[in-house]
Amino acid sequence: MLIAAADNSIRLNLSWIDYVMIVVYFAVVIGIGFIARTRVRTSMDFFLSGRSLPAWITGLAFVSANLGATEILGMAANGAQIGMSTLHYYLIGAVPAMVFLGLVMMPFYYASKVRSVPEFMLRRFGKAPHIVNAIAFAVSNILIAGINLYAMAIVIEAMLGWPEWVAIVVSAGFVLVYITLGGLSSAIYNEVMQFFVIIAGLIPLTIVGLNRVGGWGGLVDSLEHTESAQKLSTWAGTAIGHVTNPIGADWLAIVLGLGFVLSFGYWTTNFTEVQRAFSAKNMSAARRTPLIGAFPKLFIPFIVVIPGLIGAAVLGNQLSGTAGAGKLTYNDVIPKLIQMYLPTGVLGVAVTGLVASFMAGMAANVSSFNTVFTYDIWQRYIKPRMSDEHYLRVGRWVTIIGVLVGIATAFIAAGAANIMTYLQTLFSFFNAPLFGVFILGLIWKRMTSAGALWSYLAGIAAPTVVWISYLVNPSLFNTGTAETMYGAIISFATVLVVGVVISLFTRPKPDSELAGLVYGVGKIDLKSDAVVGDQAWYRSPALLGTIALILCVVLYLPFL
Amino acid sequence: MSDSNRSSSRAPAGGLSLTEEQKRQLVRSTRRFDLRRILGGLFLLYGIIVTIVGLVNTSADVHQTGGIAINIWTGIAMIVLGILFFVWDRLYPVPEEDILKNLEREDEEKAVGEGHELG
C-alpha cells in the first residue's frame, strides 16, 4: 500500500525549478567567497577568520561542519538499521562532549592563544608529540576529504545521474574556489547557510513521511508488525551480561566507549571542529560556540533518525546492509524518501541542502588541513621566521594542493572502496588517544613530554590491534560498532597507564612553563576580553551547558 | 601593493589611521554583506519560489504527500524565516567597534600569524 515506488533506484526527477534553486545556491556560495576575500589581509584572517566572529555564527558552523554526507546519510541509515538507539550518538555522545568542551576545555585552548589543536600539544608537551600529532592530523584529514568526496560522488551519481568524475571535479572545484578566496570565513559562512537549507529540506521530508505512514502511531504500529519493536527503545537490552540491543554493547560500553571516549575525543580534540570556536571573537564567544551548537544537535536526530525509521517501516525488506546490483542499502534511505515524498519545489530545497552539506563537509576538512599544515608544519619546521604575507600565500597554495590531493584520493577510493573504508576506520583511532593525552595533561602537571609521546603512540596502536583481531576473529564482538566502543576504551586506558608510568620516570616541565595549560597552575582570566552583553544571563556558559544536559535526559524519556 | 613596505613604515602604535569618512565607508560595506542579509535574501527567494510552485501544483503535491500542501507550508515558513533574518539584522547590526577593532589589530594579527606569540 505505502510502497509507491517499488523500484530500487534513487534517481530523482528534478524539474528546471529545482535546478534553478541549486544554481542560485552555488552562485551565492561563490559570491560569499569573493566577499570574504576582501576581508583577508593577514594569515590569521585566512586561517582563523581573524578571531572575529560572533558566537551564533561559530556555533552553527560548529554543528554544521559535522553535518556532512557521512553524518546525515549515515545516521539515517543507523535509524533504519538499529532504530532509536541511534539517539546515543547525540544524547550520550555529541551533546555532553560539546558541553564539556565549552565549559572545561575551551578556557585552556582559547586563553593559551594557540592557533590549532596540535599547537596546544606543542605548548603543553613540546616538539616530539607535536610533530606526530600535526602530521597525523594533516595526512588523515586530507585523505578523509578525498574519501568523503568519493562518497558524495556516488550519491550524486545515483540521485542526479551525473558521472562520478563530474561530481568529484565540480564539487571539489567549488570548494577550491571559495576556500582559496576567503579561507575559514568562506567555509564558516557557507556552513551556516548550509545548516539552514538542509534543515529546511529535512523538516518537510519528516512531516510528509510521518503523514504517509499514518503519523507517529502508524509508524509504531508498522514497525511492530514488520520489524522488532526494539527499534523504538534506546536503553532496553543493554544490561551487562545480557546484551540484546541492536548495537551489541552493554550500557557501560555505550556510556564509556561511545559517550566518554569516542565522542569526547572527536568533539574536543578534532581540530576540524574546534577550529570554529578558535575563530570566535573573544573567550565568551569561544566557550559559547559548542554550547550554541549543542541545541540544534539535540534536535537533529528527530529529522534524521525518524526518516530512517520511516524508511525501515516503508521500505522494510528492500533494504540491505551491503550494496548489490539493483539493491537499496541503508545509506539510500534519505535519497529514497526524498524521491518518494517530495514534489518539485521542496525537492529542490532538499537536494540543494544535501549537495551543500556534502561540500561543506569537505571544505571543513580542507580549511583545517591548510591551517595545521601552514602553522604547525611549514612555519614550525620548514620555513620559520618568514613574513605573514608568506604564510598567507602558503596557505592559499596548500589549499589548492590539498584539494588536488583530495581529488586524487577520491579517484583511488573509486578503485579501492574497501581499502578506503579500512583507512577511515584507522583514522578514527586518532582522536580517542589524543583526548586521553590532553585530559591527563590538563589535570596532572607532572605529565611529561615523553609520557605524552609514547602514550599517544600506544593509544593509537592498541585499538589498531583490537580492530585487526576483530577482522581476523569476528566472534570477539557482537557488532562492528561494539568493537569501536571497546577499542576506544582500551585505547584510553592504554594512554592513562603508559602516560603515567613513563611520566614518573622522566622529568616534567617546570610549573612556570605550564601556567594556563594545566588545571590549577596559573590563572585563566575568562573575562579580560569581555564585551558589552557578554554578562547577559542567557549567555552564561554554565547555564547553557546545564540546560543542554537536562534536555539530553528529557529527550531520552519517550524512548527508554 | 607591496605589503612588506606598508607594515614597516607604519607607526608602532599600529593600526591604519583612517579618516572618519573611510571608517563610515568600511562599516557600511561590512554591514551590507552581513551573513544575516544573505540568509534572509536566500530564504525569501526560495520561499517565494516554493510557495508559487505550491500554488500552481497544489493537487499534484497533495497527491504525492498524502494530503499536505507541503510546498505552500514550507514556502510560507521560509518566507517568514527570511524576514526574521532581516529584522534581526536591522535590530542588532554588527557593532561598529567590532568592525574597526578588527582592522586596527592588523599588526597584532600579523605578529600572531608569524608565530611570535608562541616563541
Short mmCIF file of N, CA and C in Angstrom, two decimals, chain A residues 17 21 24-25 28 35 39 41-45 50-51 56 113 115 119 123 189 193 196 204 208 211-212 281 339-346 352 375 379-380 386-389, chain B residues 3-4 30 33 35-36 38-39 42-43 45-46 49-50 53 61 63-68 70-71 74 78 81 85 88 98 102-103 105-106 109-110 112-115 117-119:
data_model
loop_
_atom_site.label_atom_id
_atom_site.label_comp_id
_atom_site.label_asym_id
_atom_site.label_seq_id
_atom_site.Cartn_x
_atom_site.Cartn_y
_atom_site.Cartn_z
N ILE A 17 12.85 24.10 -12.15
CA ILE A 17 12.74 24.96 -10.97
C ILE A 17 13.71 24.50 -9.89
N MET A 21 17.09 26.49 -8.17
CA MET A 21 17.42 26.69 -6.75
C MET A 21 18.85 26.23 -6.46
N VAL A 24 21.19 28.90 -7.95
CA VAL A 24 21.19 30.11 -7.12
C VAL A 24 22.09 29.90 -5.90
N TYR A 25 21.92 28.74 -5.26
CA TYR A 25 22.70 28.47 -4.05
C TYR A 25 24.19 28.56 -4.32
N VAL A 28 25.53 31.95 -4.82
CA VAL A 28 25.71 32.66 -3.55
C VAL A 28 27.00 32.19 -2.86
N ILE A 35 33.25 37.99 -1.27
CA ILE A 35 33.09 38.96 -0.18
C ILE A 35 34.12 38.69 0.90
N ARG A 39 38.12 40.65 2.97
CA ARG A 39 38.46 40.86 4.38
C ARG A 39 39.69 40.07 4.80
N ARG A 41 43.34 39.97 5.05
CA ARG A 41 44.56 40.76 4.89
C ARG A 41 45.76 40.09 5.54
N THR A 42 45.49 39.21 6.52
CA THR A 42 46.59 38.54 7.20
C THR A 42 46.35 37.04 7.18
N SER A 43 47.39 36.27 7.54
CA SER A 43 47.20 34.83 7.55
C SER A 43 46.19 34.44 8.63
N MET A 44 46.12 35.21 9.72
CA MET A 44 45.12 34.90 10.75
C MET A 44 43.70 35.11 10.23
N ASP A 45 43.52 36.10 9.35
CA ASP A 45 42.21 36.27 8.72
C ASP A 45 41.86 35.03 7.91
N GLY A 50 40.51 35.84 11.58
CA GLY A 50 40.97 36.96 12.40
C GLY A 50 40.42 36.94 13.82
N ARG A 51 40.02 35.77 14.31
CA ARG A 51 39.38 35.65 15.63
C ARG A 51 38.36 36.76 15.83
N TRP A 56 26.98 33.12 17.51
CA TRP A 56 25.91 32.38 16.81
C TRP A 56 26.43 31.80 15.51
N LYS A 113 45.96 31.00 23.47
CA LYS A 113 46.15 31.67 22.18
C LYS A 113 46.71 30.74 21.10
N ARG A 115 46.80 28.43 17.86
CA ARG A 115 46.09 28.63 16.59
C ARG A 115 45.55 27.31 16.05
N GLU A 119 49.00 22.75 18.10
CA GLU A 119 49.80 23.76 18.77
C GLU A 119 49.61 23.71 20.28
N ARG A 123 52.57 23.51 23.05
CA ARG A 123 52.71 24.33 24.24
C ARG A 123 52.80 23.48 25.49
N TYR A 189 30.83 30.73 6.78
CA TYR A 189 29.58 31.32 6.28
C TYR A 189 28.76 30.29 5.50
N MET A 193 24.96 28.73 6.21
CA MET A 193 23.92 28.74 5.19
C MET A 193 23.41 27.32 4.92
N PHE A 196 20.95 25.93 7.55
CA PHE A 196 19.54 26.30 7.44
C PHE A 196 18.86 25.62 6.25
N PRO A 204 10.36 19.20 6.03
CA PRO A 204 9.22 18.75 5.20
C PRO A 204 9.27 17.26 4.93
N VAL A 208 6.09 14.93 5.85
CA VAL A 208 5.38 14.16 4.84
C VAL A 208 5.53 12.66 5.11
N ASN A 211 3.31 11.61 7.81
CA ASN A 211 1.93 11.64 7.32
C ASN A 211 1.61 10.38 6.50
N ARG A 212 2.58 9.99 5.66
CA ARG A 212 2.32 8.83 4.80
C ARG A 212 2.27 7.52 5.56
N LYS A 281 35.20 35.65 18.52
CA LYS A 281 35.84 36.96 18.74
C LYS A 281 36.42 37.14 20.12
N GLN A 339 12.89 11.00 -2.94
CA GLN A 339 12.32 10.65 -4.24
C GLN A 339 10.83 10.33 -4.11
N MET A 340 10.46 9.61 -3.06
CA MET A 340 9.08 9.16 -2.94
C MET A 340 8.14 10.29 -2.50
N TYR A 341 8.61 11.17 -1.64
CA TYR A 341 7.68 12.05 -0.93
C TYR A 341 7.74 13.53 -1.31
N LEU A 342 8.85 14.00 -1.86
CA LEU A 342 8.94 15.46 -2.03
C LEU A 342 8.66 15.89 -3.47
N PRO A 343 7.67 16.74 -3.67
CA PRO A 343 7.37 17.25 -5.01
C PRO A 343 8.32 18.40 -5.38
N THR A 344 8.42 18.67 -6.65
CA THR A 344 9.21 19.82 -7.13
C THR A 344 8.94 21.03 -6.26
N GLY A 345 10.02 21.78 -5.96
CA GLY A 345 9.86 22.89 -5.01
C GLY A 345 10.65 22.52 -3.77
N VAL A 346 10.02 21.86 -2.79
CA VAL A 346 10.76 21.39 -1.63
C VAL A 346 11.84 20.39 -2.05
N THR A 352 19.42 20.67 -2.79
CA THR A 352 20.42 21.71 -2.55
C THR A 352 21.08 21.50 -1.19
N TYR A 375 50.75 26.42 9.73
CA TYR A 375 51.28 26.88 11.01
C TYR A 375 52.11 25.80 11.72
N GLN A 379 55.50 26.48 9.05
CA GLN A 379 56.10 27.56 9.83
C GLN A 379 57.00 27.03 10.94
N ARG A 380 56.64 25.91 11.54
CA ARG A 380 57.37 25.42 12.69
C ARG A 380 58.65 24.72 12.28
N MET A 386 59.33 33.76 8.57
CA MET A 386 59.03 34.46 7.32
C MET A 386 57.95 35.50 7.64
N SER A 387 57.66 36.36 6.66
CA SER A 387 56.64 37.38 6.90
C SER A 387 55.26 36.75 6.88
N ASP A 388 54.32 37.47 7.46
CA ASP A 388 52.95 36.98 7.49
C ASP A 388 52.40 36.78 6.08
N GLU A 389 52.80 37.67 5.16
CA GLU A 389 52.34 37.55 3.77
C GLU A 389 52.75 36.20 3.18
N ASP B 3 53.29 44.79 0.44
CA ASP B 3 52.82 44.70 1.81
C ASP B 3 53.91 44.91 2.84
N SER B 4 55.12 44.44 2.50
CA SER B 4 56.18 44.50 3.50
C SER B 4 56.54 45.96 3.79
N THR B 30 30.83 46.55 5.32
CA THR B 30 30.78 45.30 6.07
C THR B 30 29.35 44.92 6.38
N PHE B 33 27.05 43.32 3.59
CA PHE B 33 27.14 41.89 3.31
C PHE B 33 27.06 41.06 4.58
N LEU B 35 26.02 38.33 7.03
CA LEU B 35 25.53 36.99 6.70
C LEU B 35 24.01 36.88 6.85
N ARG B 36 23.46 37.64 7.83
CA ARG B 36 22.01 37.55 8.05
C ARG B 36 21.23 38.09 6.86
N ILE B 38 22.35 37.92 3.72
CA ILE B 38 22.47 36.91 2.67
C ILE B 38 21.48 35.78 2.93
N LEU B 39 21.43 35.32 4.19
CA LEU B 39 20.49 34.26 4.55
C LEU B 39 19.05 34.71 4.34
N LEU B 42 18.29 34.72 0.62
CA LEU B 42 18.18 33.36 0.07
C LEU B 42 16.85 32.72 0.46
N PHE B 43 16.50 32.86 1.74
CA PHE B 43 15.27 32.21 2.19
C PHE B 43 14.03 32.90 1.62
N LEU B 45 13.86 34.35 -1.31
CA LEU B 45 13.77 33.92 -2.70
C LEU B 45 13.26 32.47 -2.79
N TYR B 46 13.89 31.57 -2.01
CA TYR B 46 13.44 30.17 -2.00
C TYR B 46 11.97 30.07 -1.59
N ILE B 49 9.71 31.13 -4.44
CA ILE B 49 9.66 30.10 -5.49
C ILE B 49 8.81 28.91 -5.04
N VAL B 50 9.10 28.41 -3.84
CA VAL B 50 8.41 27.21 -3.35
C VAL B 50 6.91 27.48 -3.18
N VAL B 53 5.28 27.54 -6.66
CA VAL B 53 5.15 26.16 -7.16
C VAL B 53 3.99 25.46 -6.46
N ASP B 61 0.87 18.06 -5.58
CA ASP B 61 1.57 17.98 -4.29
C ASP B 61 0.78 17.13 -3.30
N HIS B 63 -1.39 14.95 -3.82
CA HIS B 63 -1.43 13.56 -4.22
C HIS B 63 -0.17 12.83 -3.76
N GLN B 64 1.00 13.49 -3.97
CA GLN B 64 2.26 12.82 -3.64
C GLN B 64 2.50 12.73 -2.13
N THR B 65 2.03 13.73 -1.38
CA THR B 65 2.35 13.77 0.04
C THR B 65 1.26 13.16 0.90
N GLY B 66 0.18 12.76 0.30
CA GLY B 66 -0.90 12.16 1.09
C GLY B 66 -1.72 13.21 1.82
N GLY B 67 -1.89 14.38 1.23
CA GLY B 67 -2.83 15.34 1.79
C GLY B 67 -2.25 16.64 2.30
N ILE B 68 -0.93 16.79 2.27
CA ILE B 68 -0.35 18.04 2.77
C ILE B 68 0.13 18.89 1.59
N ILE B 70 2.60 20.60 0.88
CA ILE B 70 3.88 20.81 1.54
C ILE B 70 4.63 22.02 0.99
N ASN B 71 4.48 22.28 -0.31
CA ASN B 71 5.20 23.43 -0.86
C ASN B 71 4.69 24.75 -0.30
N THR B 74 5.90 24.94 3.43
CA THR B 74 7.35 25.18 3.51
C THR B 74 7.68 26.56 2.99
N MET B 78 9.55 29.49 5.01
CA MET B 78 10.84 30.03 4.58
C MET B 78 10.78 31.55 4.40
N LEU B 81 10.98 32.99 7.89
CA LEU B 81 12.36 32.91 8.39
C LEU B 81 13.24 33.96 7.71
N PHE B 85 15.36 37.02 9.53
CA PHE B 85 16.79 37.32 9.40
C PHE B 85 16.99 38.82 9.14
N TRP B 88 16.26 40.76 12.38
CA TRP B 88 17.37 40.57 13.33
C TRP B 88 18.55 41.47 12.93
N ASP B 98 33.42 46.46 16.67
CA ASP B 98 33.88 45.13 16.24
C ASP B 98 34.51 45.20 14.85
N ASN B 102 38.86 45.03 14.35
CA ASN B 102 39.50 44.01 13.53
C ASN B 102 40.55 44.62 12.61
N LEU B 103 40.25 45.82 12.12
CA LEU B 103 41.18 46.47 11.20
C LEU B 103 42.37 47.03 11.97
N ARG B 105 43.66 45.92 14.56
CA ARG B 105 44.53 44.90 15.12
C ARG B 105 45.45 44.26 14.08
N GLU B 106 45.50 44.84 12.88
CA GLU B 106 46.19 44.16 11.79
C GLU B 106 47.63 43.78 12.14
N GLU B 109 47.73 41.02 14.59
CA GLU B 109 47.36 39.78 13.92
C GLU B 109 48.50 39.21 13.11
N LYS B 110 49.23 40.10 12.46
CA LYS B 110 50.37 39.63 11.67
C LYS B 110 51.41 38.97 12.57
N VAL B 112 50.84 37.47 15.36
CA VAL B 112 50.32 36.15 15.72
C VAL B 112 50.50 35.19 14.55
N GLY B 113 50.21 35.66 13.34
CA GLY B 113 50.34 34.82 12.16
C GLY B 113 51.77 34.36 11.94
N GLU B 114 52.72 35.22 12.32
CA GLU B 114 54.12 34.85 12.15
C GLU B 114 54.62 33.98 13.29
N GLY B 115 53.74 33.74 14.27
CA GLY B 115 54.07 32.81 15.34
C GLY B 115 54.89 33.42 16.46
N GLU B 117 53.90 35.02 19.12
CA GLU B 117 53.33 34.87 20.47
C GLU B 117 53.77 33.60 21.13
N LEU B 118 54.10 32.59 20.31
CA LEU B 118 54.35 31.27 20.88
C LEU B 118 55.82 31.03 21.18
N GLY B 119 56.69 31.86 20.61
CA GLY B 119 58.11 31.74 20.90
C GLY B 119 58.74 30.46 20.36
#
